Short mmCIF file of C-alpha atoms in Angstrom, two decimals:
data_model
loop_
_atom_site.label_atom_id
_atom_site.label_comp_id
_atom_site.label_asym_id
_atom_site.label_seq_id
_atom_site.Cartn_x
_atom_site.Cartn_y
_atom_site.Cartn_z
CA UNK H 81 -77.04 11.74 -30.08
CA UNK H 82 -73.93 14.40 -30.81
CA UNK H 83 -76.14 15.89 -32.96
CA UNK H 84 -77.14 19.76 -32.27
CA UNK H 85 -80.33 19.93 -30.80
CA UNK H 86 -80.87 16.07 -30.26
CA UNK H 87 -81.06 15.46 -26.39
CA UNK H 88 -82.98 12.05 -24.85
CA UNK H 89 -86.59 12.59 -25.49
CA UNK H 90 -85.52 13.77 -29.60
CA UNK H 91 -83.31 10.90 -29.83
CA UNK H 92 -86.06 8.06 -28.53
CA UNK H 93 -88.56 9.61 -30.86
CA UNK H 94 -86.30 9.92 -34.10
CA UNK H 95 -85.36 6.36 -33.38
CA UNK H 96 -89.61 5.54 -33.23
CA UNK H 97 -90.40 7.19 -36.28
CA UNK H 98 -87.45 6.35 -38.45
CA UNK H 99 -86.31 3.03 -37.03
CA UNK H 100 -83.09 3.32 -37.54
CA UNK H 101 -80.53 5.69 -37.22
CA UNK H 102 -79.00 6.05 -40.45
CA UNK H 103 -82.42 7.04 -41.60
CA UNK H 104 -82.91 9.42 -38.60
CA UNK H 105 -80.02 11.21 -39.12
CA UNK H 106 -80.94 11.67 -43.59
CA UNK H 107 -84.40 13.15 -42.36
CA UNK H 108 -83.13 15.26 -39.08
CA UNK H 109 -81.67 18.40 -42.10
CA UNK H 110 -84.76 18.51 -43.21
CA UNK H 111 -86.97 18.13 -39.76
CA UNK H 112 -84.76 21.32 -38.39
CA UNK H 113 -85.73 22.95 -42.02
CA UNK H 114 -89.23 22.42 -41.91
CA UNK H 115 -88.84 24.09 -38.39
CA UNK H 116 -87.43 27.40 -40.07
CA UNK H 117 -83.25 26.29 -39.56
CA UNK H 118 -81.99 25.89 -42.89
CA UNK H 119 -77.77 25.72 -41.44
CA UNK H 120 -78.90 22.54 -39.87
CA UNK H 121 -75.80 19.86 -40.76
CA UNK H 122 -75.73 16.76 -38.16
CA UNK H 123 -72.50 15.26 -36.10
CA UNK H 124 -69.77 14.58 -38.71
CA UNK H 125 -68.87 10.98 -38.92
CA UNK H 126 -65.14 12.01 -38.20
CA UNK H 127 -66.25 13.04 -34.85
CA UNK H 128 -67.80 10.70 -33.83
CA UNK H 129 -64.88 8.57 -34.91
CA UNK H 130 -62.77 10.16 -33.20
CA UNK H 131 -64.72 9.99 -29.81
CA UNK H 132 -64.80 6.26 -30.28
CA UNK H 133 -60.98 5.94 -31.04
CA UNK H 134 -60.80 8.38 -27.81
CA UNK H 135 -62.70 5.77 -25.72
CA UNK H 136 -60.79 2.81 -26.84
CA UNK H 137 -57.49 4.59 -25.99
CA UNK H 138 -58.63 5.27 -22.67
CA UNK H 139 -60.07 2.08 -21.75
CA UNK H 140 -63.44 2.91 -21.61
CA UNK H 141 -66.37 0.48 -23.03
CA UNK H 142 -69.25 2.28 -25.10
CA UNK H 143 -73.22 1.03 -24.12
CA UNK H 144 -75.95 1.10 -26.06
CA UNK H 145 -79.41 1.53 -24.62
CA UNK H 146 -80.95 -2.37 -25.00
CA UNK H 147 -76.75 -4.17 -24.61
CA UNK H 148 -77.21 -6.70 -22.51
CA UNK H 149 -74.64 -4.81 -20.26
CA UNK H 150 -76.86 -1.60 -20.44
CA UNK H 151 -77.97 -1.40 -16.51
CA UNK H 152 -81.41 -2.60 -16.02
CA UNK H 153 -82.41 -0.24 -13.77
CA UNK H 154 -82.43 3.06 -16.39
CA UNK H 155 -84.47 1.14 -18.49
CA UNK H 156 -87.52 2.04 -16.39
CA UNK H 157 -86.91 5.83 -16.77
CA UNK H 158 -88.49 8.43 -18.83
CA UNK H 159 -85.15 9.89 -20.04
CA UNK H 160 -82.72 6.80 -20.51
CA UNK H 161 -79.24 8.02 -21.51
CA UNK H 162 -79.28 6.16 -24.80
CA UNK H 163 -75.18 6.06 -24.68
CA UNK H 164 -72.93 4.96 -21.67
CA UNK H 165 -69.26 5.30 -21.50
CA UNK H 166 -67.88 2.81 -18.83
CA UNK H 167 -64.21 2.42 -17.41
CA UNK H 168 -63.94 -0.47 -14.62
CA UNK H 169 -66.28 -3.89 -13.32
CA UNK H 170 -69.44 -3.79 -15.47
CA UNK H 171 -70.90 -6.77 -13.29
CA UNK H 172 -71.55 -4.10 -11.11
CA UNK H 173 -74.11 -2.39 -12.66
CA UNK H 174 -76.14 -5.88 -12.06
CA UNK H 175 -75.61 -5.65 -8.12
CA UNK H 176 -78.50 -3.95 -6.20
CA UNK H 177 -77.30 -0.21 -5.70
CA UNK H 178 -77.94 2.18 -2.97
CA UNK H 179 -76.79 6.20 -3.84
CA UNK H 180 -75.07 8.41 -1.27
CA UNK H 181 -74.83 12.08 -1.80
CA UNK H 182 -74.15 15.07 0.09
CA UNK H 183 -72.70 18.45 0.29
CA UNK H 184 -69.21 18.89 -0.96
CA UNK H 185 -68.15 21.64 1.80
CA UNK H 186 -69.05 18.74 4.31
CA UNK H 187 -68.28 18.49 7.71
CA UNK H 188 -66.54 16.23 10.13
CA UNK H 189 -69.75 14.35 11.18
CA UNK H 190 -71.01 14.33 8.14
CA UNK H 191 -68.34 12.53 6.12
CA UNK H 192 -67.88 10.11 9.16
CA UNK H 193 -71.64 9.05 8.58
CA UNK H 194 -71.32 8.51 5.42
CA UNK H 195 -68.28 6.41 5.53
CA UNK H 196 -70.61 4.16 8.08
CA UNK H 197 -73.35 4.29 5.55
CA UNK H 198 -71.06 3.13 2.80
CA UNK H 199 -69.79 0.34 4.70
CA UNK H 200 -72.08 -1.04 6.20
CA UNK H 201 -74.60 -1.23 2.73
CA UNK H 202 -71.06 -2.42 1.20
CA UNK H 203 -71.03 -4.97 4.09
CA UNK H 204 -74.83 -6.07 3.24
CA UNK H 205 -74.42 -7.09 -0.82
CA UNK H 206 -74.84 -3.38 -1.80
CA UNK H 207 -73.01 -0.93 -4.36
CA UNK H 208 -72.65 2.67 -3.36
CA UNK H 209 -73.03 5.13 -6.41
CA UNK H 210 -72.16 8.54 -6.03
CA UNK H 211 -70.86 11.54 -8.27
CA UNK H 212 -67.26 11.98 -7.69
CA UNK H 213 -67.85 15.35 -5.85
CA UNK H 214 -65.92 16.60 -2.66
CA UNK H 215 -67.24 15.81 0.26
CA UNK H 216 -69.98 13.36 0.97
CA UNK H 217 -69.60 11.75 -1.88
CA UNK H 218 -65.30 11.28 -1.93
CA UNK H 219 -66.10 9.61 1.52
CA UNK H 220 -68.63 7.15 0.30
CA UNK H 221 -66.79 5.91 -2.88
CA UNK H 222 -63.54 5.44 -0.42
CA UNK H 223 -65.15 3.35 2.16
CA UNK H 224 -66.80 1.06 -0.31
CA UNK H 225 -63.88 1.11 -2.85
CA UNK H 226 -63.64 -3.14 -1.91
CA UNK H 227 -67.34 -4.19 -1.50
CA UNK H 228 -68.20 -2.13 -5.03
CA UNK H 229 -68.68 1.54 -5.90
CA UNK H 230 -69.81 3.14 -8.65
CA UNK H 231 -68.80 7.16 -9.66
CA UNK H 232 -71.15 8.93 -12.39
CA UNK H 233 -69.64 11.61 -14.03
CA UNK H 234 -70.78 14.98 -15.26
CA UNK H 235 -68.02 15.06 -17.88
CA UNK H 236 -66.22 12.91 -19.78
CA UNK H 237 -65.57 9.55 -18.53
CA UNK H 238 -62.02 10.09 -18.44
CA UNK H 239 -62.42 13.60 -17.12
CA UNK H 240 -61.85 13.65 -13.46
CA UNK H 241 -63.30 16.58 -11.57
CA UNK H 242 -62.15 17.88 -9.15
CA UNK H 243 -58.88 17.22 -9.93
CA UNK H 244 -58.02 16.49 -6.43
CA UNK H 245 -60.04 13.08 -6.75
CA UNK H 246 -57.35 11.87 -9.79
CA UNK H 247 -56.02 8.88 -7.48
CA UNK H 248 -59.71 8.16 -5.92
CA UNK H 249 -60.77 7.92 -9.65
CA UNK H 250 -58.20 5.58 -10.71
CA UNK H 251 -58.68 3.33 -8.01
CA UNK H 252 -62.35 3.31 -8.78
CA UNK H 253 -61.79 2.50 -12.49
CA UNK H 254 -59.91 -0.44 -10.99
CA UNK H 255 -61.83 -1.58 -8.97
CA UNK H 256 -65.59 -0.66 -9.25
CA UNK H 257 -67.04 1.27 -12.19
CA UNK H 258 -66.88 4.95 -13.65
CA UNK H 259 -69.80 5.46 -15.56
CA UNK H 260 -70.66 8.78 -18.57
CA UNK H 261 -73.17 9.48 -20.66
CA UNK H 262 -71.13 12.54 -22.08
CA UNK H 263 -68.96 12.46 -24.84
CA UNK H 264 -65.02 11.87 -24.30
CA UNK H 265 -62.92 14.53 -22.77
CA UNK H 266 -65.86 17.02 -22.41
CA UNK H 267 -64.79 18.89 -19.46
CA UNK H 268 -68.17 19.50 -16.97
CA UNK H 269 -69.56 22.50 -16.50
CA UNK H 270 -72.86 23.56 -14.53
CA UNK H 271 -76.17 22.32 -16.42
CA UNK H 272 -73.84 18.71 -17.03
CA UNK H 273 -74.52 18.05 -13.12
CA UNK H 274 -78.22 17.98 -12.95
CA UNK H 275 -78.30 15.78 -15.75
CA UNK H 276 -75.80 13.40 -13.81
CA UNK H 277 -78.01 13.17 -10.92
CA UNK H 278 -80.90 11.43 -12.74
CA UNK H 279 -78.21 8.67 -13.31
CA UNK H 280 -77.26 8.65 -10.19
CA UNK H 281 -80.78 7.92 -8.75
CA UNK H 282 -81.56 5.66 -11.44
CA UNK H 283 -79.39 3.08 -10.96
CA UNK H 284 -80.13 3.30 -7.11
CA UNK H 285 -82.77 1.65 -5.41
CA UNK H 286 -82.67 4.04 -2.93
CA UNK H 287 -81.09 7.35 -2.62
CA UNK H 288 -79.97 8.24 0.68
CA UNK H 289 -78.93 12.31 1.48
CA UNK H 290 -76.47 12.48 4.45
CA UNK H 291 -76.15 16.71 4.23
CA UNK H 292 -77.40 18.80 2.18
CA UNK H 293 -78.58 23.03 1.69
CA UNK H 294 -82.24 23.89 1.30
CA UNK H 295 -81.04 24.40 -2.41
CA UNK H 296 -78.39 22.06 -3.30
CA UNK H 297 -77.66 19.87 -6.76
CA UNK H 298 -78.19 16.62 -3.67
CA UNK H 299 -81.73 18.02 -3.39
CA UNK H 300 -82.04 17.35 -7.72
CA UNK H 301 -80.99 13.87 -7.20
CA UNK H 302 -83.77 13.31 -4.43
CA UNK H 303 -86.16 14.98 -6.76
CA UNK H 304 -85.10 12.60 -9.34
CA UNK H 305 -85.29 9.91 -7.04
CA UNK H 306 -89.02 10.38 -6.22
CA UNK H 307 -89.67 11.20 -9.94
CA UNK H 308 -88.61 7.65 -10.86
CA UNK H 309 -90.08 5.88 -8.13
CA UNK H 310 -87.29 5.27 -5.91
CA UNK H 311 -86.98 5.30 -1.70
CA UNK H 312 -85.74 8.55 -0.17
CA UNK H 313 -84.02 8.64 2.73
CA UNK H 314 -81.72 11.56 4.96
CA UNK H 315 -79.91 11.51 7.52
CA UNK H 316 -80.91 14.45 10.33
CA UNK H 317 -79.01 17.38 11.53
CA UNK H 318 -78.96 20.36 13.95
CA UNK H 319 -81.64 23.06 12.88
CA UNK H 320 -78.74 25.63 12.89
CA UNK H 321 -76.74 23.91 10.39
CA UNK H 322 -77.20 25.21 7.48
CA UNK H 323 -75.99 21.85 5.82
CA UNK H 324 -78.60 20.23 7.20
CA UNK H 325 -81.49 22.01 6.45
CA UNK H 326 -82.20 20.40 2.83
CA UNK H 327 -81.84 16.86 5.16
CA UNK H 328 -84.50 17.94 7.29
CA UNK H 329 -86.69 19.32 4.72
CA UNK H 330 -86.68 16.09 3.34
CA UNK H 331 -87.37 13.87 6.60
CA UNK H 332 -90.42 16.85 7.39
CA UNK H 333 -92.21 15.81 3.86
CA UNK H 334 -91.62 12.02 4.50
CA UNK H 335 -88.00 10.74 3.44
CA UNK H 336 -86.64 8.11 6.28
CA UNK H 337 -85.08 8.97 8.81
CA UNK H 338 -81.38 7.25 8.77
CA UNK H 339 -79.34 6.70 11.44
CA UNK H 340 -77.47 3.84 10.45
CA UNK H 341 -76.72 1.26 7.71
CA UNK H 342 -79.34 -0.76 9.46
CA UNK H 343 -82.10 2.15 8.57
CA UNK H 344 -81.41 1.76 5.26
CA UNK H 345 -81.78 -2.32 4.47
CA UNK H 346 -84.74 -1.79 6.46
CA UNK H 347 -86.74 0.53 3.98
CA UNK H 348 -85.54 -1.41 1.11
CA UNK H 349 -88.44 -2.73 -0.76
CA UNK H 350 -87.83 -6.66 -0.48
CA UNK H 351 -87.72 -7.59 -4.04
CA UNK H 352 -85.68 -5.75 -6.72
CA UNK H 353 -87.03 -5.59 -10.62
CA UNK H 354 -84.68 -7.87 -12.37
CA UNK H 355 -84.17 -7.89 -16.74
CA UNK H 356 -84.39 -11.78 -17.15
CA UNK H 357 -83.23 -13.28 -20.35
CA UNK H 358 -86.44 -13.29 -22.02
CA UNK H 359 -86.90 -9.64 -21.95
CA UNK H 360 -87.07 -7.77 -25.19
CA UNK H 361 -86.13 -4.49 -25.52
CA UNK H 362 -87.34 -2.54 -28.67
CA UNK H 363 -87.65 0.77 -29.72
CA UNK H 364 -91.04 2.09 -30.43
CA UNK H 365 -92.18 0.90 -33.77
CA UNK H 366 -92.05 3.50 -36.60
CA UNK H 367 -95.20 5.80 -36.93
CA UNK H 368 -97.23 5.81 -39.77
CA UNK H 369 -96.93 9.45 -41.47
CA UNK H 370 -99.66 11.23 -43.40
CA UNK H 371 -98.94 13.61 -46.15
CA UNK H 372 -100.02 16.84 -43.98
CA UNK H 373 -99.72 20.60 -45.92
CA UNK H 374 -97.22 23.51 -44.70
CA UNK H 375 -100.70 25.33 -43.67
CA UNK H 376 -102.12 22.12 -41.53
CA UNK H 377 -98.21 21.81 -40.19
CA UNK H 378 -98.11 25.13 -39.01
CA UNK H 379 -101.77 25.19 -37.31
CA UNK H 380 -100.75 21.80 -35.17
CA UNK H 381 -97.54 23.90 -34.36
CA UNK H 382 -99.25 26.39 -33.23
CA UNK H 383 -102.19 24.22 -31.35
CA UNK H 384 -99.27 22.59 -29.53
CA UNK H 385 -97.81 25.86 -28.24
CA UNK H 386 -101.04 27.74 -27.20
CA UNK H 387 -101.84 24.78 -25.19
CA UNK H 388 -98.34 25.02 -23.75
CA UNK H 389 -96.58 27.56 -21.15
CA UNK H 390 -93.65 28.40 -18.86
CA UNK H 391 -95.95 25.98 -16.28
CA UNK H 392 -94.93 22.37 -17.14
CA UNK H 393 -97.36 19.69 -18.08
CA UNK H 394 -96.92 16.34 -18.93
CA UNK H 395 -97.14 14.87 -22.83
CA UNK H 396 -100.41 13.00 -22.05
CA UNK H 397 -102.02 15.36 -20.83
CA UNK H 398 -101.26 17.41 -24.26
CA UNK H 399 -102.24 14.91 -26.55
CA UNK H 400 -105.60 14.80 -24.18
CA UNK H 401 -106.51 18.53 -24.05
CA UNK H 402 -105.50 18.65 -28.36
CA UNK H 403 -107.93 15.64 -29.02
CA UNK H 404 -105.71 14.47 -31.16
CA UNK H 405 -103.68 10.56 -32.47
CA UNK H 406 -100.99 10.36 -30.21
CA UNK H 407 -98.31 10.05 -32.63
CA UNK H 408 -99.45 13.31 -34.85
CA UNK H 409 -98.64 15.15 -31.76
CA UNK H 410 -95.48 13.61 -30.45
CA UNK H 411 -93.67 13.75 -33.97
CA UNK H 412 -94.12 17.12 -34.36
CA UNK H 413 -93.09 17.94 -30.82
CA UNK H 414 -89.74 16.41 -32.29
CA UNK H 415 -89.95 19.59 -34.72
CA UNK H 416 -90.81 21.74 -32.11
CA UNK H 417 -87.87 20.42 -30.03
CA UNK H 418 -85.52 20.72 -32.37
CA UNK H 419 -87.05 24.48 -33.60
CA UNK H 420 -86.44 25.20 -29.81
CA UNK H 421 -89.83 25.91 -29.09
CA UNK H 422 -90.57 23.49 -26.80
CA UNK H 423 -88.48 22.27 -23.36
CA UNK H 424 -88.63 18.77 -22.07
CA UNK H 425 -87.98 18.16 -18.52
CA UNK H 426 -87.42 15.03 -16.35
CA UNK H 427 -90.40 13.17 -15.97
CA UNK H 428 -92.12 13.76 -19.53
CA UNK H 429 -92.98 17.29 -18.44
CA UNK H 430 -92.84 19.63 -21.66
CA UNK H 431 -92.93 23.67 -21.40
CA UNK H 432 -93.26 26.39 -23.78
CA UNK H 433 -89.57 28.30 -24.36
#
């Protein structure tokens, strides 16, 4: 997973077709040189030492997609985050969840709602999840820092941004949960947040936006939301306020409205999908490779692409428009993904780079 080029969808399908990782990572040199890199050289082993001793000297807890503390709720998603760094109460991750997010320049009325929100969900058996961020989301994890509140994290798990929330955080690895998928001490920067926000929203059974701009990284996380199935919900606000206008976008294609707690545990579907003891979790099984020439390599390369654009369309309907086995097609988009030829997106959409 620290490897260059490996994101989610490369790492789920390496792990398919190989099995196992130590076999992934012999045959990933020579995937990226059948794709035309020949400098290809995967994570050292030192580093990733090192980000393990990093994690134990901070505290933090590593999980692996299928622990038995991995959070059910991901499992359902597309793009899984096949790593977790933790810091805090893990037996939170098994409580139902409800996400709060907002705008970070936020105002008065704003944060006051969502400090109601976050109590009174805390109040009902709920954990509030939120990013960390000023704002909207600072309010919620402070007025549900004693029922349960859970902070995912752009960077590093023990990389608190913005610095201003240091004491917030520590309280929070105290007493609820900071959660990671990035690697230790990686400082955030701007494409780490939309990734966040599909965490966010998947641990959530419902994501709730209190304010937020017509284009705003709380906007993502509702996308995200509906992408995985989830409620959406927003609180309204005055049509001149700008940070309210995302809000009432939302409400004007169908999100709940929320005016209180109560709003919320009303729209809650009734029963939540549980991971019971007998559930298995495995790994698709590896595929079955054919020998297949440079020539016939290159022409399914090249099928793959033509049939692709900057428009994004999803994997099945690839595989249905090539007419071809399933697993040809997918293990070469591997190549194609590592060649940088080919973009996943959330929600199994691929596009042509």
């Amino acid at each position: 997973m620290r490897s260059r080029r490996v994101g989610v969808a490369t790492f789920f399908r390496l792990m398919g077709e190989y099995g196992e990782a130590a076999t992934a990572l012999d045959a990933l040199p020579r995937i990226a040189a059948d794709a035309g890199v020949n400098d290809y050289t995967v994570c050292p082993e030192g580093v990733a030492m090192a980000e393990l001793r990093a994690g134990r000297f901070a505290g933090a807890r590593l999980i692996c997609f299928g622990d038995d503390d991995y959070p059910a709720a991901l499992m359902d998603l597309t793009d899984p985050p096949p790593l977790l760094w933790a810091m805090g109460n893990l037996d939170l991750l098994k409580t139902p969840t409800v996400a709060l997010v907002g705008a970070r320049n936020a105002s008065s009325l704003g944060t006051r709602m969502a400090r109601r929100l976050a109590g009174d969900l805390g109040a009902a058996g709920h954990v509030v999840a939120s990013g960390l961020a000023r704002g909207i989301d600072t309010a919620a994890h402070m007025a549900s820092l004693e029922t349960g509140t859970v902070a995912v994290l752009a960077g590093g798990v023990d990389v608190v941004y913005p610095a201003e929330n240091a004491v917030l955080a520590h309280e929070i690895a105290d007493t609820g949960l900071r959660l990671s998928e990035q690697p230790m001490g990686l400082t955030p920067t701007a494409r780490h947040f939309p990734r966040r926000n599909r965490i966010i929203s998947g641990l959530s059974r419902a994501v709730v936006v209190v304010e937020a701009a017509a284009k705003s990284g709380s906007l993502i996380t509702a996308r995200d939301a509906l992408d995985q199935g989830r409620e959406v919900m927003a609180v309204p606000g005055h049509p001149f306020d700008g940070r309210a206008a995302g809000c009432n976008m939302l409400i004007r294609d169908g999100a709940t409205l929320v005016r209180s707690g109560a709003d919320v545990l009303a729209a809650l579907p009734d029963i939540t999908p549980q991971v019971t003891d007998d559930t298995v979790v495995n790994l698709p099984p590896p595929a079955a490779r054919k020998p297949r020439t440079l020539r016939e390599t290159n022409h399914l390369h090249q099928m793959i692409l033509d049939r692709l654009g900057p428009s994004p369309v999803t994997e099945d309907q690839l595989i249905r428009d090539l007419q071809r086995p399933a697993g040809e097609i997918t293990s070469q988009l591997v190549t194609l993904e590592l060649d940088g030829q080919v973009n996943r997106q959330p929600g199994g959409l691929l596009s042509r780079r």
